């Protein structure tokens, strides 16, 4: 159904369909859209624990020039807290691809490739979708994007060898998850005060931290299945695709829009991406981990500027 920006899409994972997976039932996915049909279309992908609501200050501005979509990743926000395998973006990469083909294309005409804009975990999902599905993705903007880099000191994993428990534990705590496990504990406790404390660590402009933002994180966490979903998302059993591997495949324009005060995913990470993908444009903002919500004026200006060059 549709009312005032609230849309739900019954998503049947196309990858499940092809692999005859046991659980190929459809999942309810929340999304919203705004703006005239303006090229190129933009799809916003939120980060860990957040929702489509996190783009509250970006959708209205971007929609003045583009058709803008935002969705809640499966397991987050107002999308279903489905009890499925969340290993390494296994759900989110096909979710993004199917959303473009099944929701965006019927609306604006097929073969209009979409610009993905992702924050944190959503940045990793966007980069993965852009690398693996160039037929759907025109360009990618990473806003303090998450994801592991290759560790040159470690030999590539031997896929035939069973991982030891210790190694599994190391994978589990790598990268973003190491710190986000803290957030997980707070979200599980569902205490708005604790969530606000975490946000205070990663926002530079504290006046942006209003009750609506806290509520948009707390409320989905009250879903009875939320704790199980968070566990599944954090419990990796196989190493994820590295940023190095994804950038090696990417053939699209890349914007690195970085909150320079982020204590989690620091500007050094953006420089690491640029070293691997020299054509990437880097724009730094006086903001923390969520630059789009922390400094929306700066973020919207940078995004619109970059999008202008993609209009060809």
mmCIF file of C-alpha atoms in Angstrom:
data_model
loop_
_atom_site.group_PDB
_atom_site.id
_atom_site.type_symbol
_atom_site.label_atom_id
_atom_site.label_comp_id
_atom_site.label_asym_id
_atom_site.label_seq_id
_atom_site.Cartn_x
_atom_site.Cartn_y
_atom_site.Cartn_z
ATOM 1 C CA UNK A 1 0.000 0.000 0.000
ATOM 2 C CA UNK A 2 0.982 3.645 -0.373
ATOM 3 C CA UNK A 3 0.361 6.693 1.741
ATOM 4 C CA UNK A 4 2.493 9.810 2.072
ATOM 5 C CA UNK A 5 5.834 8.247 1.226
ATOM 6 C CA UNK A 6 5.248 4.919 2.967
ATOM 7 C CA UNK A 7 5.487 2.145 0.432
ATOM 8 C CA UNK A 8 5.968 -1.543 0.977
ATOM 9 C CA UNK A 9 7.307 -3.937 -1.613
ATOM 10 C CA UNK A 10 6.954 -7.690 -1.318
ATOM 11 C CA UNK A 11 10.457 -8.753 -2.232
ATOM 12 C CA UNK A 12 11.206 -12.259 -3.429
ATOM 13 C CA UNK A 13 14.986 -12.620 -3.569
ATOM 14 C CA UNK A 14 15.834 -13.358 -7.203
ATOM 15 C CA UNK A 15 18.965 -15.198 -6.061
ATOM 16 C CA UNK A 16 16.850 -17.496 -3.885
ATOM 17 C CA UNK A 17 14.564 -18.189 -6.802
ATOM 18 C CA UNK A 18 17.486 -19.303 -8.939
ATOM 19 C CA UNK A 19 19.060 -21.426 -6.200
ATOM 20 C CA UNK A 20 15.762 -22.989 -5.063
ATOM 21 C CA UNK A 21 16.568 -21.877 -1.538
ATOM 22 C CA UNK A 22 14.372 -23.243 1.217
ATOM 23 C CA UNK A 23 13.151 -19.820 2.186
ATOM 24 C CA UNK A 24 12.044 -18.156 -1.016
ATOM 25 C CA UNK A 25 8.947 -16.565 0.475
ATOM 26 C CA UNK A 26 8.593 -12.836 -0.086
ATOM 27 C CA UNK A 27 9.777 -10.317 2.499
ATOM 28 C CA UNK A 28 8.224 -6.945 3.247
ATOM 29 C CA UNK A 29 10.554 -4.079 2.381
ATOM 30 C CA UNK A 30 9.838 -0.454 3.231
ATOM 31 C CA UNK A 31 10.788 2.283 0.779
ATOM 32 C CA UNK A 32 9.942 5.871 -0.036
ATOM 33 C CA UNK A 33 10.428 8.103 -3.043
ATOM 34 C CA UNK A 34 10.179 11.773 -3.906
ATOM 35 C CA UNK A 35 10.844 14.206 -6.705
ATOM 36 C CA UNK A 36 10.072 14.475 -10.354
ATOM 37 C CA UNK A 37 11.415 11.911 -12.703
ATOM 38 C CA UNK A 38 14.830 13.532 -13.115
ATOM 39 C CA UNK A 39 17.977 11.827 -14.368
ATOM 40 C CA UNK A 40 19.924 10.169 -13.041
ATOM 41 C CA UNK A 41 17.700 8.482 -10.447
ATOM 42 C CA UNK A 42 19.257 8.197 -6.971
ATOM 43 C CA UNK A 43 18.869 5.383 -4.423
ATOM 44 C CA UNK A 44 19.893 6.096 -0.818
ATOM 45 C CA UNK A 45 21.098 3.211 1.360
ATOM 46 C CA UNK A 46 21.289 3.774 5.133
ATOM 47 C CA UNK A 47 23.839 2.357 7.564
ATOM 48 C CA UNK A 48 23.829 -0.125 10.424
ATOM 49 C CA UNK A 49 20.872 0.188 12.797
ATOM 50 C CA UNK A 50 19.374 3.078 10.818
ATOM 51 C CA UNK A 51 16.526 3.293 8.306
ATOM 52 C CA UNK A 52 15.284 5.250 5.292
ATOM 53 C CA UNK A 53 14.372 7.958 7.819
ATOM 54 C CA UNK A 54 18.063 8.783 8.228
ATOM 55 C CA UNK A 55 17.874 10.631 4.868
ATOM 56 C CA UNK A 56 15.248 13.049 6.244
ATOM 57 C CA UNK A 57 17.264 16.171 5.334
ATOM 58 C CA UNK A 58 18.560 14.864 2.005
ATOM 59 C CA UNK A 59 15.487 13.534 0.231
ATOM 60 C CA UNK A 60 13.700 16.931 -0.023
ATOM 61 C CA UNK A 61 16.778 18.708 -1.439
ATOM 62 C CA UNK A 62 17.905 15.974 -3.822
ATOM 63 C CA UNK A 63 14.302 15.561 -4.994
ATOM 64 C CA UNK A 64 14.333 19.103 -6.394
ATOM 65 C CA UNK A 65 16.581 17.802 -9.164
ATOM 66 C CA UNK A 66 16.299 14.010 -9.216
ATOM 67 C CA UNK A 67 13.909 11.165 -8.655
ATOM 68 C CA UNK A 68 15.093 9.944 -5.241
ATOM 69 C CA UNK A 69 14.423 6.614 -3.561
ATOM 70 C CA UNK A 70 15.373 5.368 -0.106
ATOM 71 C CA UNK A 71 14.787 1.882 1.231
ATOM 72 C CA UNK A 72 15.159 0.104 4.552
ATOM 73 C CA UNK A 73 17.584 -2.792 4.174
ATOM 74 C CA UNK A 74 16.094 -6.152 5.106
ATOM 75 C CA UNK A 75 16.404 -6.607 8.874
ATOM 76 C CA UNK A 76 16.486 -2.849 9.545
ATOM 77 C CA UNK A 77 14.098 0.060 9.877
ATOM 78 C CA UNK A 78 10.540 -0.662 8.800
ATOM 79 C CA UNK A 79 11.528 -3.592 6.604
ATOM 80 C CA UNK A 80 10.815 -7.101 7.803
ATOM 81 C CA UNK A 81 13.113 -8.486 10.508
ATOM 82 C CA UNK A 82 13.488 -11.621 8.420
ATOM 83 C CA UNK A 83 15.324 -14.561 9.969
ATOM 84 C CA UNK A 84 17.559 -15.346 7.030
ATOM 85 C CA UNK A 85 21.283 -15.611 6.272
ATOM 86 C CA UNK A 86 22.770 -12.108 6.375
ATOM 87 C CA UNK A 87 26.350 -13.217 5.752
ATOM 88 C CA UNK A 88 28.350 -10.567 3.915
ATOM 89 C CA UNK A 89 25.536 -8.641 2.311
ATOM 90 C CA UNK A 90 23.999 -11.843 0.946
ATOM 91 C CA UNK A 91 20.557 -10.252 1.296
ATOM 92 C CA UNK A 92 21.303 -6.630 0.595
ATOM 93 C CA UNK A 93 23.142 -6.858 -2.723
ATOM 94 C CA UNK A 94 20.263 -8.715 -4.433
ATOM 95 C CA UNK A 95 17.765 -6.546 -2.525
ATOM 96 C CA UNK A 96 19.282 -3.414 -4.108
ATOM 97 C CA UNK A 97 19.472 -5.041 -7.554
ATOM 98 C CA UNK A 98 15.907 -6.375 -7.447
ATOM 99 C CA UNK A 99 14.620 -3.032 -6.143
ATOM 100 C CA UNK A 100 16.099 -1.257 -9.182
ATOM 101 C CA UNK A 101 14.643 -3.808 -11.608
ATOM 102 C CA UNK A 102 11.258 -4.364 -9.934
ATOM 103 C CA UNK A 103 10.408 -0.993 -8.372
ATOM 104 C CA UNK A 104 12.478 1.783 -9.958
ATOM 105 C CA UNK A 105 12.513 0.636 -13.592
ATOM 106 C CA UNK A 106 8.744 0.100 -13.906
ATOM 107 C CA UNK A 107 8.356 3.686 -12.683
ATOM 108 C CA UNK A 108 10.949 5.509 -14.759
ATOM 109 C CA UNK A 109 11.609 3.170 -17.680
ATOM 110 C CA UNK A 110 14.075 0.336 -17.728
ATOM 111 C CA UNK A 111 17.759 0.638 -18.426
ATOM 112 C CA UNK A 112 18.084 3.942 -16.591
ATOM 113 C CA UNK A 113 21.015 3.121 -14.405
ATOM 114 C CA UNK A 114 20.776 4.319 -10.827
ATOM 115 C CA UNK A 115 23.235 6.257 -8.655
ATOM 116 C CA UNK A 116 23.739 4.536 -5.284
ATOM 117 C CA UNK A 117 24.496 6.701 -2.244
ATOM 118 C CA UNK A 118 25.357 4.692 0.864
ATOM 119 C CA UNK A 119 26.434 5.520 4.422
ATOM 120 C CA UNK A 120 28.556 3.181 6.540
ATOM 121 C CA UNK A 121 27.308 -0.407 6.054
ATOM 122 C CA UNK A 122 25.034 0.947 3.309
ATOM 123 C CA UNK A 123 28.170 2.242 1.600
ATOM 124 C CA UNK A 124 29.620 -1.257 1.569
ATOM 125 C CA UNK A 125 26.347 -2.652 0.166
ATOM 126 C CA UNK A 126 26.300 0.107 -2.482
ATOM 127 C CA UNK A 127 29.893 -0.495 -3.519
ATOM 128 C CA UNK A 128 29.246 -4.237 -3.747
ATOM 129 C CA UNK A 129 26.093 -3.726 -5.843
ATOM 130 C CA UNK A 130 27.917 -1.241 -8.084
ATOM 131 C CA UNK A 131 30.826 -3.637 -8.599
ATOM 132 C CA UNK A 132 28.737 -6.737 -9.179
ATOM 133 C CA UNK A 133 25.859 -5.184 -11.171
ATOM 134 C CA UNK A 134 27.290 -2.530 -13.527
ATOM 135 C CA UNK A 135 24.207 -3.024 -15.718
ATOM 136 C CA UNK A 136 22.089 -1.409 -12.978
ATOM 137 C CA UNK A 137 24.412 1.111 -11.327
ATOM 138 C CA UNK A 138 25.576 4.372 -12.939
ATOM 139 C CA UNK A 139 27.805 5.633 -10.092
ATOM 140 C CA UNK A 140 28.448 5.163 -6.364
ATOM 141 C CA UNK A 141 28.819 7.672 -3.528
ATOM 142 C CA UNK A 142 30.352 6.368 -0.302
ATOM 143 C CA UNK A 143 29.563 8.396 2.813
ATOM 144 C CA UNK A 144 32.052 7.065 5.388
ATOM 145 C CA UNK A 145 31.617 3.666 3.788
ATOM 146 C CA UNK A 146 32.384 0.556 5.815
ATOM 147 C CA UNK A 147 34.065 -2.659 4.790
ATOM 148 C CA UNK A 148 37.307 -4.561 5.295
ATOM 149 C CA UNK A 149 40.477 -3.933 3.329
ATOM 150 C CA UNK A 150 42.807 -6.786 2.399
ATOM 151 C CA UNK A 151 45.376 -7.563 5.039
ATOM 152 C CA UNK A 152 48.656 -7.887 3.091
ATOM 153 C CA UNK A 153 50.220 -9.797 5.968
ATOM 154 C CA UNK A 154 47.683 -12.613 5.649
ATOM 155 C CA UNK A 155 47.717 -15.116 2.790
ATOM 156 C CA UNK A 156 44.412 -15.394 0.924
ATOM 157 C CA UNK A 157 42.061 -17.794 2.699
ATOM 158 C CA UNK A 158 42.123 -21.423 1.572
ATOM 159 C CA UNK A 159 38.457 -22.065 0.805
ATOM 160 C CA UNK A 160 38.844 -25.809 1.386
ATOM 161 C CA UNK A 161 40.028 -25.548 4.962
ATOM 162 C CA UNK A 162 37.488 -25.316 7.754
ATOM 163 C CA UNK A 163 38.065 -22.166 9.767
ATOM 164 C CA UNK A 164 39.020 -22.593 13.346
ATOM 165 C CA UNK A 165 36.791 -21.096 15.985
ATOM 166 C CA UNK A 166 39.412 -18.439 16.793
ATOM 167 C CA UNK A 167 39.573 -17.318 13.165
ATOM 168 C CA UNK A 168 35.800 -17.157 12.981
ATOM 169 C CA UNK A 169 35.836 -15.000 16.064
ATOM 170 C CA UNK A 170 38.415 -12.690 14.483
ATOM 171 C CA UNK A 171 36.298 -12.308 11.356
ATOM 172 C CA UNK A 172 33.300 -11.614 13.547
ATOM 173 C CA UNK A 173 34.950 -8.688 15.263
ATOM 174 C CA UNK A 174 36.743 -7.142 12.291
ATOM 175 C CA UNK A 175 36.095 -3.718 10.897
ATOM 176 C CA UNK A 176 32.881 -1.962 11.598
ATOM 177 C CA UNK A 177 31.396 -4.746 13.710
ATOM 178 C CA UNK A 178 34.052 -4.325 16.392
ATOM 179 C CA UNK A 179 32.549 -1.003 17.382
ATOM 180 C CA UNK A 180 29.025 -1.583 16.259
ATOM 181 C CA UNK A 181 28.716 -4.515 18.642
ATOM 182 C CA UNK A 182 28.555 -1.767 21.263
ATOM 183 C CA UNK A 183 25.633 -0.213 19.452
ATOM 184 C CA UNK A 184 24.072 -3.656 19.181
ATOM 185 C CA UNK A 185 24.190 -4.021 22.949
ATOM 186 C CA UNK A 186 22.482 -0.667 23.358
ATOM 187 C CA UNK A 187 19.877 -1.311 20.701
ATOM 188 C CA UNK A 188 19.121 -4.650 22.295
ATOM 189 C CA UNK A 189 18.702 -2.856 25.593
ATOM 190 C CA UNK A 190 16.424 -0.450 23.696
ATOM 191 C CA UNK A 191 17.445 2.459 25.859
ATOM 192 C CA UNK A 192 17.091 5.796 24.061
ATOM 193 C CA UNK A 193 19.644 7.373 26.414
ATOM 194 C CA UNK A 194 22.270 4.788 25.455
ATOM 195 C CA UNK A 195 21.585 5.229 21.745
ATOM 196 C CA UNK A 196 21.878 8.987 22.138
ATOM 197 C CA UNK A 197 25.261 8.464 23.853
ATOM 198 C CA UNK A 198 26.553 6.425 20.920
ATOM 199 C CA UNK A 199 25.285 9.022 18.445
ATOM 200 C CA UNK A 200 27.020 11.760 20.443
ATOM 201 C CA UNK A 201 30.320 9.955 19.832
ATOM 202 C CA UNK A 202 29.871 10.067 16.073
ATOM 203 C CA UNK A 203 28.001 13.325 15.416
ATOM 204 C CA UNK A 204 29.899 16.609 15.277
ATOM 205 C CA UNK A 205 26.873 18.919 15.159
ATOM 206 C CA UNK A 206 25.051 17.847 18.315
ATOM 207 C CA UNK A 207 21.947 19.910 17.533
ATOM 208 C CA UNK A 208 21.180 17.372 14.797
ATOM 209 C CA UNK A 209 20.580 14.734 17.486
ATOM 210 C CA UNK A 210 16.863 15.153 18.032
ATOM 211 C CA UNK A 211 14.304 12.784 19.520
ATOM 212 C CA UNK A 212 12.986 11.801 16.078
ATOM 213 C CA UNK A 213 16.393 10.484 15.081
ATOM 214 C CA UNK A 214 16.758 8.486 18.307
ATOM 215 C CA UNK A 215 13.201 7.203 17.911
ATOM 216 C CA UNK A 216 13.895 6.071 14.332
ATOM 217 C CA UNK A 217 16.624 3.784 15.705
ATOM 218 C CA UNK A 218 14.831 2.675 18.879
ATOM 219 C CA UNK A 219 11.463 1.838 17.379
ATOM 220 C CA UNK A 220 12.494 -0.855 14.856
ATOM 221 C CA UNK A 221 14.596 -2.416 17.653
ATOM 222 C CA UNK A 222 11.417 -3.154 19.597
ATOM 223 C CA UNK A 223 10.429 -5.733 16.957
ATOM 224 C CA UNK A 224 10.484 -9.146 18.667
ATOM 225 C CA UNK A 225 12.789 -10.550 15.953
ATOM 226 C CA UNK A 226 15.223 -7.607 16.006
ATOM 227 C CA UNK A 227 17.703 -9.132 18.459
ATOM 228 C CA UNK A 228 17.952 -12.313 16.387
ATOM 229 C CA UNK A 229 18.467 -10.305 13.198
ATOM 230 C CA UNK A 230 21.247 -8.232 14.791
ATOM 231 C CA UNK A 231 22.949 -11.427 15.916
ATOM 232 C CA UNK A 232 22.712 -12.906 12.424
ATOM 233 C CA UNK A 233 24.070 -9.740 10.810
ATOM 234 C CA UNK A 234 27.058 -9.645 13.160
ATOM 235 C CA UNK A 235 27.831 -13.329 13.122
ATOM 236 C CA UNK A 236 29.936 -13.833 10.017
ATOM 237 C CA UNK A 237 30.905 -17.362 9.070
ATOM 238 C CA UNK A 238 32.824 -16.529 5.888
ATOM 239 C CA UNK A 239 35.206 -13.660 5.150
ATOM 240 C CA UNK A 240 33.476 -10.795 3.331
ATOM 241 C CA UNK A 241 34.516 -9.501 -0.071
ATOM 242 C CA UNK A 242 37.198 -6.918 0.579
ATOM 243 C CA UNK A 243 37.019 -3.310 -0.562
ATOM 244 C CA UNK A 244 40.099 -4.115 -2.661
ATOM 245 C CA UNK A 245 38.266 -6.878 -4.539
ATOM 246 C CA UNK A 246 35.188 -4.709 -5.106
ATOM 247 C CA UNK A 247 37.187 -1.687 -6.329
ATOM 248 C CA UNK A 248 39.127 -3.942 -8.703
ATOM 249 C CA UNK A 249 35.812 -4.717 -10.429
ATOM 250 C CA UNK A 250 34.185 -1.294 -10.207
ATOM 251 C CA UNK A 251 33.947 0.690 -13.472
ATOM 252 C CA UNK A 252 31.811 3.594 -12.323
ATOM 253 C CA UNK A 253 32.376 7.141 -11.071
ATOM 254 C CA UNK A 254 32.999 7.098 -7.319
ATOM 255 C CA UNK A 255 32.455 9.926 -4.829
ATOM 256 C CA UNK A 256 33.953 9.720 -1.346
ATOM 257 C CA UNK A 257 31.937 12.116 0.794
ATOM 258 C CA UNK A 258 33.590 11.868 4.184
ATOM 259 C CA UNK A 259 32.833 13.205 7.636
ATOM 260 C CA UNK A 260 36.364 14.112 8.706
ATOM 261 C CA UNK A 261 35.610 13.826 12.449
ATOM 262 C CA UNK A 262 34.413 10.206 12.272
ATOM 263 C CA UNK A 263 36.133 8.253 15.068
ATOM 264 C CA UNK A 264 35.046 4.917 13.518
ATOM 265 C CA UNK A 265 35.747 5.151 9.786
ATOM 266 C CA UNK A 266 38.412 7.820 9.625
ATOM 267 C CA UNK A 267 39.532 9.934 6.638
ATOM 268 C CA UNK A 268 42.506 7.572 6.311
ATOM 269 C CA UNK A 269 40.015 4.969 5.012
ATOM 270 C CA UNK A 270 38.923 7.380 2.275
ATOM 271 C CA UNK A 271 42.567 7.894 1.305
ATOM 272 C CA UNK A 272 43.014 4.125 1.188
ATOM 273 C CA UNK A 273 40.072 3.874 -1.221
ATOM 274 C CA UNK A 274 41.500 6.666 -3.372
ATOM 275 C CA UNK A 275 44.868 4.943 -3.560
ATOM 276 C CA UNK A 276 43.089 1.869 -4.971
ATOM 277 C CA UNK A 277 40.711 3.875 -7.198
ATOM 278 C CA UNK A 278 42.489 7.077 -8.219
ATOM 279 C CA UNK A 279 39.588 8.524 -10.232
ATOM 280 C CA UNK A 280 37.475 8.778 -7.059
ATOM 281 C CA UNK A 281 36.533 12.304 -6.006
ATOM 282 C CA UNK A 282 37.060 13.082 -2.333
ATOM 283 C CA UNK A 283 35.033 15.733 -0.508
ATOM 284 C CA UNK A 284 35.594 16.204 3.233
ATOM 285 C CA UNK A 285 32.975 17.689 5.564
ATOM 286 C CA UNK A 286 33.224 18.899 9.158
ATOM 287 C CA UNK A 287 31.019 16.052 10.296
ATOM 288 C CA UNK A 288 31.150 12.646 11.936
ATOM 289 C CA UNK A 289 30.154 9.147 10.849
ATOM 290 C CA UNK A 290 26.857 10.185 9.201
ATOM 291 C CA UNK A 291 27.799 13.292 7.180
ATOM 292 C CA UNK A 292 24.444 13.436 5.351
ATOM 293 C CA UNK A 293 22.549 13.935 8.625
ATOM 294 C CA UNK A 294 25.309 15.676 10.585
ATOM 295 C CA UNK A 295 25.982 18.357 7.940
ATOM 296 C CA UNK A 296 23.052 18.047 5.515
ATOM 297 C CA UNK A 297 23.682 21.417 3.859
ATOM 298 C CA UNK A 298 27.265 20.509 2.984
ATOM 299 C CA UNK A 299 26.393 16.934 2.015
ATOM 300 C CA UNK A 300 23.469 17.922 -0.233
ATOM 301 C CA UNK A 301 25.574 20.558 -2.005
ATOM 302 C CA UNK A 302 28.408 18.087 -2.620
ATOM 303 C CA UNK A 303 26.040 15.367 -3.861
ATOM 304 C CA UNK A 304 24.116 17.673 -6.206
ATOM 305 C CA UNK A 305 27.362 19.046 -7.578
ATOM 306 C CA UNK A 306 28.682 15.579 -8.316
ATOM 307 C CA UNK A 307 25.343 14.364 -9.722
ATOM 308 C CA UNK A 308 25.312 17.295 -12.170
ATOM 309 C CA UNK A 309 28.388 15.857 -13.868
ATOM 310 C CA UNK A 310 26.689 12.459 -14.274
ATOM 311 C CA UNK A 311 23.789 13.782 -16.338
ATOM 312 C CA UNK A 312 25.184 12.620 -19.642
#
